[in-house]
Amino acid sequence: MFDTILIANRGEIACRVIRTAKRLGIRTVAVYSDADAGALHVALADEAYHIGPPAARESYLLGDVILEVAVRSGAGAIHPGYGFLSENAGFAEACAKTGIVFIGPPCAAIRAMGSKSAAKEIMGAAGVPLVPGYHGQNQDPAFLRAEADRIGYPLLIKASAGGGGKGMRVVWNGPDFDEALSGAKREAMAGFGDDHVLMEKYLTRPRHIEIQVFADSQGNALHLFERDCSIQRRHQKVIEEAPASGMTAALREQMGAAAVAAARAINYVGAGTVEFLLDEDGSFYFMEMNTRLQVEHPVTEMITGLDLVEWQLRVAAGEPMPCSQEHIVIGGHAIEARIYAEDPAREFLPSIGKLRHLRTPSENAHVRIDSGVLQGDEVSIHYDPMIAKLVVWDSDRSSAIRRLRQALAEFQVVGVTTNTVFLGSVAAHPAFAAGEIDTSFIERHRSALFPEAAPASDRTLALAALDLMLEQADEAGQRAHSSSDPYSPWHRTNGWRLNFDNHHDLHFIDGEQAITVVVHYRSGGYILDLPGGSLFVRGERSAGGDILADLGGMRVKGTIVRHGNTLTILDQGKSHLLTRHDPSAAGDEDEAVAGRLTAPMPGKVVAIMAEIGVRVERGTPLIIMEAMKMEHTISAPCDGSVAEFHYPVGAVVNEGAELLDFTAEVEQPLP
Ligand code: MV4
């Protein structure tokens, strides 16, 4: 076994690998970019080396630099995690040349699975079932047309070089073929510089079922059952589970055998995944093979009780696999939900920002959290915006779903928009409970999964008001404490004032809406005038800073996170943002607004979207910036108008540069 390994990755997977290495007594070396100097994976490793600026191309993708660090730090092996260098055959080869073990398959296996059509060729020859279609070299349109008619419709045209659904066209009828072919070729050329296509029978409701395989250098190969990864958005997985619901022992056996045959066909060593499309009639077809440890490997670990990173390390060190096929059994059911900083309401666009508040459910035998971030960290445009993987386990699928819903409701993130509520809606959907899942699940249940934004409920407003009143009482209490006359009526904490009307108006902005909550001071609590009526409330703060509230006799616990004038109320798994408008505290709005109108990263201004002095609504795009080939939109933080743009289109700006002056418009609540 290795004394020291280097982890050529960051985030949760780097932390995940370090955890197992530590358990096995292996010294760990991390690498990090400028953006990750304070990251968790750096803190967890025994040693860490700076490798470059934030952009992955200039840091985590620099194979030579990383190899140099490996040599310098005395690492015997490199774990590439997933993404970055994990499926880079050239890097695997360079490791071998340097005498450092690449913890992954032989470079020939990576290379063989790198091209879609070549992979299908190999798998077809090995007897692994392929979707009926044409995967050959002949690209003559008339020939392809004749092949299409032979295969039949509906038909799918895919870019050979493609991935992620780019260059894919469904052809429903023969007459539509020519146009679809030229469209697919155009898209493939633009996207990959290669207009080669392949064609397949189109499966209308397939499931994405993948098999975890493992092989050692002694020639043993086995599988660790399946995962269902059908719940995807933008061709990216968000919920994965093992075992797949409705899977029969016979089908599992068949798919497992096909996956092992696939691994053997390319002399595979290490952890790999063979992806299949499973049709409604039980036929399954090879899609592609991923020659790395996957993001969703924890669900397999949870049902088998095995540590796949430990297996990877042992196999890479030349040991045989710790056990054989008949010793691996399925126990219970596991589901993984990927918590992303993204906005489901805006086509799942990544949400960039600082994790002002992060609280995860507590881990136990049923709940596992794989995360690489801490409260206070930034979600930047440089890397994948995944915040954590929430993995639950229970004895059966419906119990696991219950665990998932509960844990998702306890997941609190403030500072960036996340998909937790969306994931909760998927988990709560009757079709999900019934196991009616396929790759169009999200599309099909769109209306149930993307609810309209609702105004703040009385409960939300009451929690916000109570939070502010408790703070006011605290401050008054502290003033009394430090005063020479602690019994002075001026320090009363219950709002009682001589010659003062004992009520207080709280002004909130809820999206577009101004709401005033009138607070009447009463003994032991407050009466709140809320949109739905009046309510007697009282409460106190828990040791952890939560609010323990009594709302008209109903006891609830809420978390309120404040930043400037914004309050985020976290309650029952949902979060609601309110902006406080205190007419007596001038200048506060400016402070809340300023932080969001600065460049989130160094980049170029590519478009100015608003006119000076013209009123825009909250969320309206103001400036579009570009950095590292990604676009980032700076939007109006509230209703108002731009007073001045500080940079013209084309300007290159530094991170943190003030891009514009924005004048917030605050509706005056009616007296
Ligand atoms: C298919 C298919 C139906 N029939 N191939 C999507 C991206 C690429 N990895 C393959 N994909 C598909 N290929 C045939 N012959 C449906 C999809 C597909 C899909 C597959 C797996 C997971 C999610 C998906 C979402 C849309 C389409």
XYZ file of C-alpha atoms and ligand atoms in Angstrom:
698
model
C 0.000 0.000 0.000
C 1.084 3.589 -0.601
C 2.568 5.686 2.225
C 1.448 8.920 0.597
C -1.099 9.775 -2.080
C -1.770 13.034 -3.862
C -5.372 14.017 -4.561
C -5.551 15.892 -7.856
C -8.944 17.373 -7.185
C -10.899 19.675 -4.907
C -14.270 19.921 -3.151
C -16.274 17.033 -1.830
C -14.481 14.288 -3.777
C -11.059 15.409 -2.547
C -12.427 15.378 1.016
C -14.028 11.973 0.379
C -10.734 10.432 -0.783
C -8.803 12.004 2.101
C -11.272 10.493 4.605
C -10.564 6.928 3.470
C -6.823 7.542 3.153
C -6.733 8.782 6.750
C -8.652 5.724 7.922
C -6.041 3.520 6.235
C -3.156 5.518 7.709
C -2.073 6.933 4.372
C -0.543 10.414 4.294
C -2.445 12.806 2.006
C -1.236 15.621 -0.201
C -3.690 18.175 -1.560
C -3.272 20.680 -4.357
C -5.142 23.955 -4.530
C -5.740 27.016 -6.649
C -5.814 30.615 -5.410
C -9.565 30.290 -4.975
C -9.163 27.278 -2.670
C -6.434 28.430 -0.288
C -8.941 28.270 2.569
C -10.873 25.265 1.288
C -11.822 22.243 3.365
C -9.810 19.763 1.289
C -6.659 21.800 1.984
C -7.381 21.856 5.705
C -8.034 18.094 5.830
C -4.909 17.024 3.961
C -1.597 16.471 5.736
C 0.147 18.721 3.237
C -1.076 21.027 0.484
C 0.575 22.701 -2.478
C -0.500 25.787 -4.361
C -0.677 25.069 -8.098
C -2.045 28.192 -9.767
C -4.843 30.671 -10.320
C -8.531 29.757 -9.908
C -9.261 28.748 -13.512
C -9.076 24.958 -13.764
C -7.085 25.203 -17.013
C -4.372 26.997 -15.050
C -4.469 24.801 -11.943
C -6.358 21.514 -11.514
C -5.884 20.600 -15.181
C -2.109 21.146 -15.190
C -0.954 17.541 -15.257
C 2.747 18.413 -15.385
C 2.602 20.742 -12.406
C 0.622 18.205 -10.382
C 3.059 15.420 -11.235
C 5.913 17.645 -10.115
C 4.172 18.196 -6.785
C 3.655 14.438 -6.478
C 7.367 13.829 -6.923
C 8.323 16.679 -4.586
C 5.943 15.501 -1.841
C 6.933 11.858 -2.099
C 3.512 10.644 -3.205
C 3.458 7.119 -4.592
C 0.116 7.546 -6.320
C -2.345 10.145 -7.579
C -6.096 9.926 -7.087
C -7.748 12.068 -9.771
C -11.290 12.074 -8.313
C -13.851 12.768 -11.045
C -13.764 15.470 -13.727
C -10.465 17.338 -14.242
C -7.723 14.778 -15.099
C -9.680 11.653 -14.188
C -10.340 10.495 -17.751
C -7.289 11.994 -19.369
C -5.350 9.113 -20.941
C -2.327 11.362 -21.541
C -2.120 12.184 -17.851
C -2.439 8.523 -16.850
C 0.423 7.790 -19.252
C 2.557 10.637 -17.887
C 2.039 9.271 -14.356
C 3.272 5.850 -15.453
C 6.337 7.424 -17.115
C 7.138 9.322 -13.921
C 6.828 6.147 -11.860
C 3.740 7.336 -10.018
C 0.645 5.148 -9.865
C -2.480 6.628 -11.434
C -5.383 5.487 -9.242
C -7.603 4.574 -12.145
C -7.704 2.262 -15.141
C -4.840 1.685 -17.601
C -4.569 4.518 -20.124
C -5.550 2.158 -22.967
C -8.922 1.542 -21.271
C -9.516 5.292 -20.871
C -8.625 5.825 -24.512
C -10.862 2.985 -25.734
C -13.932 4.501 -24.056
C -13.100 8.085 -25.070
C -14.810 7.944 -28.429
C -18.516 7.111 -28.499
C -18.587 5.267 -31.789
C -15.333 3.378 -31.101
C -16.676 2.356 -27.670
C -19.841 1.002 -29.301
C -17.749 -0.918 -31.808
C -15.766 -2.632 -29.028
C -18.861 -3.368 -26.947
C -20.811 -4.728 -29.891
C -17.953 -7.107 -30.654
C -17.882 -8.217 -26.989
C -21.564 -9.123 -27.126
C -22.789 -6.180 -25.044
C -26.220 -5.152 -26.384
C -26.322 -1.904 -28.391
C -29.334 0.167 -29.431
C -30.191 -0.912 -32.996
C -28.646 1.716 -35.229
C -25.770 2.762 -37.454
C -22.387 3.615 -35.900
C -20.216 3.428 -38.996
C -17.944 5.772 -40.911
C -20.088 6.339 -44.020
C -21.551 9.835 -43.656
C -23.096 10.169 -47.122
C -26.552 11.741 -46.516
C -28.319 9.395 -48.962
C -26.697 6.380 -47.298
C -27.613 7.640 -43.828
C -31.169 8.223 -45.037
C -31.417 4.621 -46.267
C -29.988 3.395 -42.928
C -32.533 5.529 -41.074
C -35.387 3.956 -43.013
C -33.962 0.521 -42.188
C -33.682 1.301 -38.451
C -37.167 2.838 -38.396
C -38.762 5.778 -36.609
C -38.683 7.426 -34.149
C -34.959 7.702 -34.629
C -32.240 9.555 -32.758
C -29.315 11.270 -34.488
C -26.366 11.826 -32.128
C -23.061 13.603 -32.664
C -20.316 10.940 -32.488
C -18.088 13.372 -30.642
C -20.997 14.544 -28.530
C -22.140 14.337 -24.999
C -24.596 16.085 -22.790
C -27.317 15.991 -25.426
C -25.604 18.467 -27.759
C -26.086 17.641 -31.428
C -28.967 15.272 -30.642
C -32.080 15.262 -32.874
C -35.160 13.080 -32.667
C -36.696 12.245 -36.052
C -40.322 11.160 -35.771
C -41.001 10.462 -39.463
C -39.019 9.786 -42.633
C -39.866 13.109 -44.314
C -38.251 15.010 -41.396
C -34.956 13.154 -41.721
C -32.978 15.385 -44.104
C -33.588 18.553 -42.144
C -32.816 16.861 -38.806
C -29.573 15.428 -40.196
C -28.301 18.789 -41.408
C -29.355 20.385 -38.101
C -27.519 17.761 -36.046
C -24.407 18.060 -38.220
C -24.433 21.855 -37.943
C -24.713 21.682 -34.155
C -22.034 18.971 -33.934
C -19.627 20.990 -36.087
C -20.224 24.135 -34.045
C -19.970 22.302 -30.730
C -17.194 19.757 -31.338
C -15.586 20.716 -34.659
C -16.605 17.280 -35.937
C -19.889 16.624 -37.738
C -19.760 12.841 -37.632
C -23.106 11.424 -36.471
C -24.467 8.080 -35.435
C -28.092 6.993 -35.509
C -30.147 4.860 -33.161
C -33.674 3.718 -32.621
C -35.135 6.339 -30.284
C -36.368 4.985 -26.963
C -39.214 7.229 -25.855
C -39.202 6.470 -22.125
C -35.834 4.997 -21.198
C -34.357 4.764 -17.722
C -30.698 5.513 -17.108
C -29.457 2.437 -15.280
C -25.746 2.062 -14.679
C -23.714 -0.784 -13.244
C -20.764 -0.235 -10.922
C -17.932 -2.510 -11.974
C -14.577 -3.266 -10.421
C -11.564 -5.205 -11.651
C -8.104 -5.911 -10.269
C -4.762 -6.512 -11.922
C -5.020 -10.264 -11.175
C -7.743 -10.520 -13.810
C -10.754 -10.593 -11.477
C -13.776 -8.517 -12.476
C -17.142 -8.131 -10.769
C -20.079 -5.768 -10.470
C -21.642 -4.032 -7.481
C -25.209 -3.871 -8.787
C -27.042 -1.007 -10.384
C -27.909 2.615 -9.781
C -30.910 4.363 -11.270
C -29.827 7.842 -12.396
C -32.857 8.751 -14.480
C -33.701 11.927 -12.596
C -31.639 14.437 -14.555
C -31.784 18.067 -15.594
C -29.731 19.522 -18.443
C -28.311 16.008 -18.923
C -26.891 16.092 -15.409
C -27.919 13.769 -12.634
C -29.573 15.216 -9.537
C -31.044 12.165 -7.785
C -29.568 8.672 -7.903
C -30.574 5.540 -6.088
C -29.574 1.939 -5.531
C -31.017 -0.541 -6.086
C -33.223 0.575 -8.996
C -36.899 0.394 -8.180
C -38.649 -2.546 -9.833
C -35.384 -4.265 -10.759
C -35.699 -8.055 -10.879
C -32.969 -10.455 -9.857
C -32.890 -11.868 -13.393
C -32.427 -8.483 -15.078
C -29.820 -7.475 -12.506
C -27.923 -10.645 -13.284
C -28.083 -9.983 -17.038
C -27.067 -6.335 -16.798
C -24.324 -7.143 -14.308
C -22.927 -9.822 -16.625
C -23.029 -7.434 -19.607
C -21.197 -4.770 -17.589
C -18.510 -7.216 -16.482
C -18.140 -8.347 -20.109
C -17.686 -4.684 -21.071
C -14.947 -4.252 -18.456
C -13.201 -7.433 -19.552
C -13.374 -6.373 -23.203
C -11.018 -3.477 -22.470
C -8.846 -5.199 -19.826
C -10.241 -2.886 -17.217
C -8.659 -2.356 -13.791
C -10.161 -0.305 -10.975
C -13.573 1.317 -10.504
C -15.726 1.921 -13.560
C -19.337 2.416 -14.510
C -21.170 0.991 -17.466
C -24.181 3.107 -18.399
C -27.209 1.543 -20.020
C -30.539 2.722 -21.331
C -33.273 0.443 -20.029
C -36.357 0.343 -22.239
C -39.887 -0.140 -20.955
C -39.933 -3.718 -22.294
C -36.902 -4.683 -20.193
C -34.365 -4.505 -23.035
C -31.189 -2.702 -22.113
C -28.516 -1.159 -24.278
C -24.943 0.027 -23.712
C -24.670 3.819 -23.691
C -21.136 4.561 -22.508
C -18.550 3.562 -19.946
C -17.136 6.000 -17.419
C -13.594 5.104 -16.536
C -13.504 6.730 -13.099
C -15.157 6.750 -9.691
C -18.483 8.546 -10.127
C -20.147 11.289 -8.130
C -22.949 8.901 -7.142
C -20.741 6.054 -5.857
C -21.974 6.563 -2.249
C -25.361 4.937 -2.924
C -23.531 1.761 -3.923
C -21.401 2.007 -0.778
C -24.497 2.428 1.378
C -26.221 -0.721 0.062
C -23.095 -2.907 -0.020
C -21.362 -1.615 3.106
C -18.117 -1.322 1.134
C -15.711 1.594 0.770
C -15.035 1.940 -2.956
C -12.167 4.373 -2.446
C -10.464 1.761 -0.265
C -10.960 -0.765 -3.081
C -9.468 1.698 -5.552
C -6.395 2.195 -3.373
C -5.883 -1.538 -2.802
C -6.314 -2.430 -6.459
C -4.004 0.410 -7.549
C -1.393 -0.896 -5.096
C -1.569 -4.274 -6.808
C -3.670 -6.107 -4.229
C -6.523 -8.331 -5.381
C -10.077 -7.129 -4.697
C -11.060 -7.737 -1.051
C -13.882 -10.130 -1.971
C -15.566 -11.883 -4.856
C -18.973 -11.567 -6.514
C -20.888 -13.998 -4.308
C -19.877 -12.102 -1.152
C -21.405 -8.858 -2.322
C -25.046 -8.474 -1.365
C -27.595 -5.691 -1.368
C -28.735 -4.374 2.007
C -31.564 -1.837 2.062
C -32.010 1.155 -0.184
C -29.981 4.331 -0.656
C -30.772 7.615 -2.396
C -28.431 10.486 -3.175
C -29.638 14.024 -3.819
C -27.140 16.532 -5.152
C -27.495 19.909 -3.501
C -26.507 22.500 -6.084
C -26.145 26.271 -5.943
C -28.527 26.812 -8.830
C -31.934 28.250 -9.540
C -34.522 25.688 -10.687
C -36.864 28.545 -11.650
C -34.265 29.882 -14.105
C -33.415 26.718 -15.982
C -31.111 25.562 -13.190
C -28.583 28.325 -13.874
C -25.720 28.229 -11.374
C -26.079 30.691 -8.522
C -22.842 32.358 -7.501
C -22.143 33.875 -4.114
C -21.019 33.458 -0.548
C -22.469 30.724 1.639
C -23.567 33.128 4.361
C -25.281 30.392 6.301
C -24.879 26.648 5.862
C -26.411 24.087 8.153
C -26.608 20.453 7.150
C -28.672 17.667 8.737
C -26.714 15.702 11.313
C -25.063 12.534 10.069
C -26.000 9.125 11.416
C -26.551 5.573 10.174
C -29.302 6.865 7.891
C -27.861 10.157 6.715
C -24.482 10.809 5.118
C -23.287 14.187 3.871
C -20.393 14.397 1.443
C -19.429 18.030 1.196
C -16.367 20.071 0.456
C -17.525 23.475 1.582
C -17.956 25.351 4.828
C -20.105 28.283 5.813
C -18.387 31.426 4.564
C -16.976 29.765 1.426
C -17.675 31.207 -2.002
C -19.464 29.353 -4.763
C -17.545 30.735 -7.734
C -17.897 30.434 -11.469
C -14.643 28.517 -11.643
C -15.922 25.144 -10.473
C -18.973 22.927 -10.346
C -21.585 24.579 -8.114
C -22.425 21.412 -6.168
C -22.578 22.226 -2.450
C -23.017 18.724 -1.073
C -24.333 15.261 -1.684
C -27.027 14.168 0.708
C -27.142 10.383 0.910
C -29.808 8.534 2.877
C -30.189 4.871 3.637
C -32.983 2.744 5.046
C -34.233 -0.804 4.867
C -36.627 -0.156 1.987
C -37.260 2.454 -0.692
C -40.245 4.228 0.847
C -38.455 4.590 4.196
C -35.421 5.966 2.370
C -37.622 8.517 0.583
C -39.027 9.598 3.954
C -35.474 10.046 5.274
C -34.591 12.041 2.185
C -37.533 14.421 2.564
C -36.788 14.940 6.235
C -33.088 15.591 5.665
C -33.744 17.940 2.734
C -36.061 19.986 4.958
C -33.217 20.348 7.469
C -30.717 21.525 4.850
C -30.244 25.280 5.232
C -28.343 27.459 2.784
C -28.426 31.238 2.636
C -26.378 33.339 0.232
C -26.970 31.410 -2.966
C -30.129 29.951 -4.458
C -30.242 26.168 -4.167
C -32.275 23.281 -5.501
C -33.239 21.845 -2.090
C -36.926 22.732 -2.384
C -36.981 21.362 -5.925
C -35.374 18.111 -4.758
C -37.946 17.956 -1.970
C -40.726 18.296 -4.558
C -39.282 15.421 -6.578
C -38.981 13.284 -3.437
C -42.565 14.124 -2.452
C -44.057 13.405 -5.872
C -46.419 10.385 -5.965
C -44.872 9.240 -9.266
C -41.445 9.166 -7.618
C -42.869 7.166 -4.719
C -44.428 4.764 -7.228
C -41.065 4.312 -8.948
C -42.459 5.741 -12.177
C -39.179 7.304 -13.179
C -37.463 7.725 -16.510
C -35.257 10.333 -18.124
C -38.175 12.727 -18.796
C -39.466 12.710 -15.204
C -38.627 16.366 -14.524
C -40.040 17.531 -17.857
C -43.240 15.519 -17.441
C -43.941 16.754 -13.912
C -42.836 20.304 -14.571
C -45.985 21.964 -13.186
C -45.764 20.115 -9.857
C -42.016 20.608 -9.479
C -41.730 24.329 -10.252
C -44.293 26.111 -8.092
C -44.939 29.832 -8.545
C -43.224 32.015 -5.971
C -45.744 32.625 -3.198
C -45.970 35.746 -1.033
C -44.723 35.497 2.538
C -47.206 33.651 4.737
C -48.390 35.052 8.069
C -46.206 32.420 9.700
C -43.123 33.660 7.830
C -43.924 37.289 8.635
C -44.541 36.420 12.286
C -41.148 34.700 12.555
C -39.428 37.675 10.926
C -41.216 40.151 13.198
C -40.471 38.089 16.272
C -36.794 37.904 15.328
C -36.597 41.677 15.082
C -38.519 42.219 18.311
C -36.338 39.752 20.212
C -33.289 41.582 18.994
C -34.754 44.906 20.040
C -35.518 43.486 23.470
C -31.976 42.104 23.721
C -30.461 45.454 22.855
C -32.671 47.251 25.347
C -31.685 44.662 27.944
C -28.022 45.270 27.252
C -28.449 49.032 27.472
C -30.140 48.593 30.853
C -27.368 46.300 31.997
C -24.638 48.796 31.225
C -26.600 51.765 32.531
C -26.212 53.469 35.902
C -29.959 53.159 36.392
C -30.963 49.680 35.248
C -34.535 50.216 36.463
C -35.132 53.288 34.357
C -38.337 53.000 32.321
C -36.232 53.974 29.294
C -34.647 50.559 29.366
C -37.881 48.587 29.478
C -37.617 45.624 27.148
C -41.308 45.190 26.542
C -41.769 48.345 24.548
C -43.644 50.147 27.283
C -42.932 53.828 27.107
C -44.284 56.695 29.139
C -46.332 58.953 26.849
C -45.627 56.693 23.878
C -48.142 54.684 21.974
C -46.940 51.150 22.637
C -46.790 49.797 19.126
C -44.147 49.563 16.476
C -44.396 49.327 12.676
C -42.175 46.915 10.818
C -41.896 47.563 7.097
C -40.904 44.735 4.798
C -40.490 44.390 1.066
C -41.539 40.954 -0.139
C -40.570 40.696 -3.804
C -42.638 43.497 -5.306
C -44.911 43.919 -2.337
C -44.585 46.299 0.597
C -45.956 44.792 3.794
C -46.296 46.463 7.157
C -46.611 44.393 10.281
C -47.840 46.388 13.266
C -46.445 45.076 16.530
C -48.432 45.812 19.706
C -46.478 45.280 22.898
C -48.236 43.041 25.375
C -47.133 41.467 28.586
C -45.002 38.425 27.739
C -45.302 38.883 23.998
C -46.708 40.836 21.107
C -49.852 41.081 19.083
C -48.987 41.230 15.392
C -51.317 42.698 12.787
C -50.648 40.418 9.837
C -52.302 40.261 6.387
C -54.419 37.304 7.559
C -55.435 38.835 10.898
C -54.043 39.481 14.350
C -51.988 36.971 16.267
C -50.503 36.822 19.755
C -46.903 35.674 19.518
C -44.031 35.195 21.877
C -40.750 33.437 21.759
C -37.140 33.119 22.697
C -33.852 32.334 21.115
C -32.372 28.849 21.386
C -28.715 28.349 22.240
C -28.034 27.799 18.543
C -29.601 31.139 17.613
C -32.863 29.719 16.262
C -36.193 31.169 17.224
C -38.454 29.072 19.389
C -41.774 30.712 18.679
C -45.287 30.393 19.974
C -47.562 31.672 17.213
C -51.071 31.818 18.649
C -50.497 28.595 20.554
C -48.636 26.798 17.782
C -45.007 26.114 18.680
C -42.582 26.363 15.780
C -38.828 26.552 15.384
C -37.393 28.804 12.700
C -34.014 30.071 11.630
C -33.594 33.688 10.592
C -30.408 34.744 8.859
C -29.780 38.451 8.478
C -27.469 40.256 6.128
C -27.768 44.003 5.940
C -31.455 44.650 5.518
C -32.344 41.260 4.182
C -33.816 38.565 6.363
C -33.947 34.983 5.186
C -36.556 33.020 7.068
C -35.864 29.273 7.028
C -38.836 27.236 8.106
C -40.150 23.794 7.150
C -37.466 23.278 4.526
C -38.350 26.440 2.658
C -36.588 29.749 2.674
C -38.157 33.152 2.144
C -36.351 36.409 1.650
C -37.694 39.685 3.034
C -36.046 43.074 2.852
C -36.523 45.312 5.810
C -37.251 48.905 5.095
C -36.635 51.087 8.079
C -37.379 54.703 7.081
C -35.420 55.990 10.076
C -32.241 54.122 9.113
C -31.180 55.899 5.950
C -28.397 54.408 3.900
C -29.104 50.814 4.814
C -30.517 49.914 1.409
C -27.358 51.124 -0.254
C -25.284 48.794 1.833
C -27.445 45.783 1.039
C -27.396 46.558 -2.635
C -23.743 47.430 -3.088
C -22.294 43.952 -2.565
C -24.275 42.536 -5.442
C -23.349 45.028 -8.136
C -19.698 44.227 -8.185
C -17.888 41.917 -10.559
C -18.071 38.396 -9.074
C -14.849 37.463 -10.863
C -12.281 39.053 -13.134
C -13.760 39.195 -16.625
C -15.065 41.212 -19.474
C -18.232 43.282 -19.738
C -19.964 41.801 -22.791
C -23.325 43.580 -22.687
C -25.136 46.404 -20.947
C -28.773 45.489 -20.685
C -30.445 48.479 -19.019
C -30.736 52.192 -19.683
C -29.663 54.849 -17.247
C -32.552 56.256 -15.270
C -35.118 53.804 -16.616
C -37.006 51.878 -13.960
C -36.330 48.148 -13.887
C -37.824 45.411 -11.773
C -35.893 43.263 -9.344
C -34.101 40.487 -11.226
C -33.840 42.382 -14.526
C -30.446 41.748 -16.139
C -28.260 44.879 -15.998
C -24.853 43.725 -17.169
C -23.583 40.506 -18.688
C -20.025 39.560 -17.898
C -17.939 36.824 -19.370
C -15.123 34.935 -17.754
C -13.624 31.545 -18.492
C -16.084 31.050 -21.352
C -19.028 31.332 -18.964
C -21.499 34.149 -18.886
C -22.602 35.704 -15.659
C -25.541 38.073 -15.367
C -25.607 40.905 -12.868
C -29.261 41.630 -12.134
C -31.171 44.358 -10.362
C -31.191 43.480 -6.648
C -34.534 45.231 -6.197
C -36.816 47.556 -8.128
C -35.058 50.772 -9.087
C -32.880 52.223 -11.777
C -29.267 52.455 -12.836
C -27.725 55.861 -12.083
C -24.437 55.162 -13.816
C -22.492 52.377 -15.496
C -18.804 52.539 -14.570
C -17.497 50.449 -17.476
C -18.261 50.287 -21.196
C -18.883 47.104 -23.141
C -15.547 45.387 -23.775
C -13.914 46.619 -20.570
C -11.918 44.099 -18.570
C -12.615 44.428 -14.873
C -11.100 43.033 -11.710
C -12.941 40.919 -9.239
C -14.872 43.130 -6.861
C -14.971 46.119 -9.228
C -18.051 48.297 -8.742
C -19.830 47.916 -12.054
C -22.606 50.457 -11.642
C -24.533 52.731 -9.312
C -28.024 51.523 -8.630
C -30.754 53.579 -7.025
C -33.191 51.410 -5.119
C -36.812 52.361 -5.293
C -38.599 51.665 -2.058
C -42.347 51.867 -2.036
C -43.498 53.918 0.897
C -45.922 51.786 2.845
C -49.300 53.428 3.227
C -49.632 55.256 6.518
C -30.910 8.100 -26.024
C -32.220 8.311 -25.575
C -33.224 7.574 -26.179
N -32.927 6.701 -27.172
N -30.662 7.214 -26.998
C -28.916 11.689 -23.615
C -27.488 12.120 -23.590
C -26.687 10.941 -23.996
N -25.859 10.542 -22.886
C -27.667 9.868 -24.406
N -28.976 10.382 -24.163
C -30.078 9.701 -24.566
N -29.875 8.775 -25.526
C -31.665 6.548 -27.555
N -31.403 5.677 -28.546
C -32.435 9.222 -24.549
C -31.365 9.937 -24.048
C -31.639 10.861 -22.986
C -31.163 10.634 -21.693
C -30.404 9.518 -21.373
C -29.944 9.299 -20.100
C -30.262 10.208 -19.113
C -30.995 11.332 -19.384
C -31.460 11.559 -20.668
C -32.227 12.685 -20.953
C -32.685 12.903 -22.231
C -32.377 11.987 -23.247
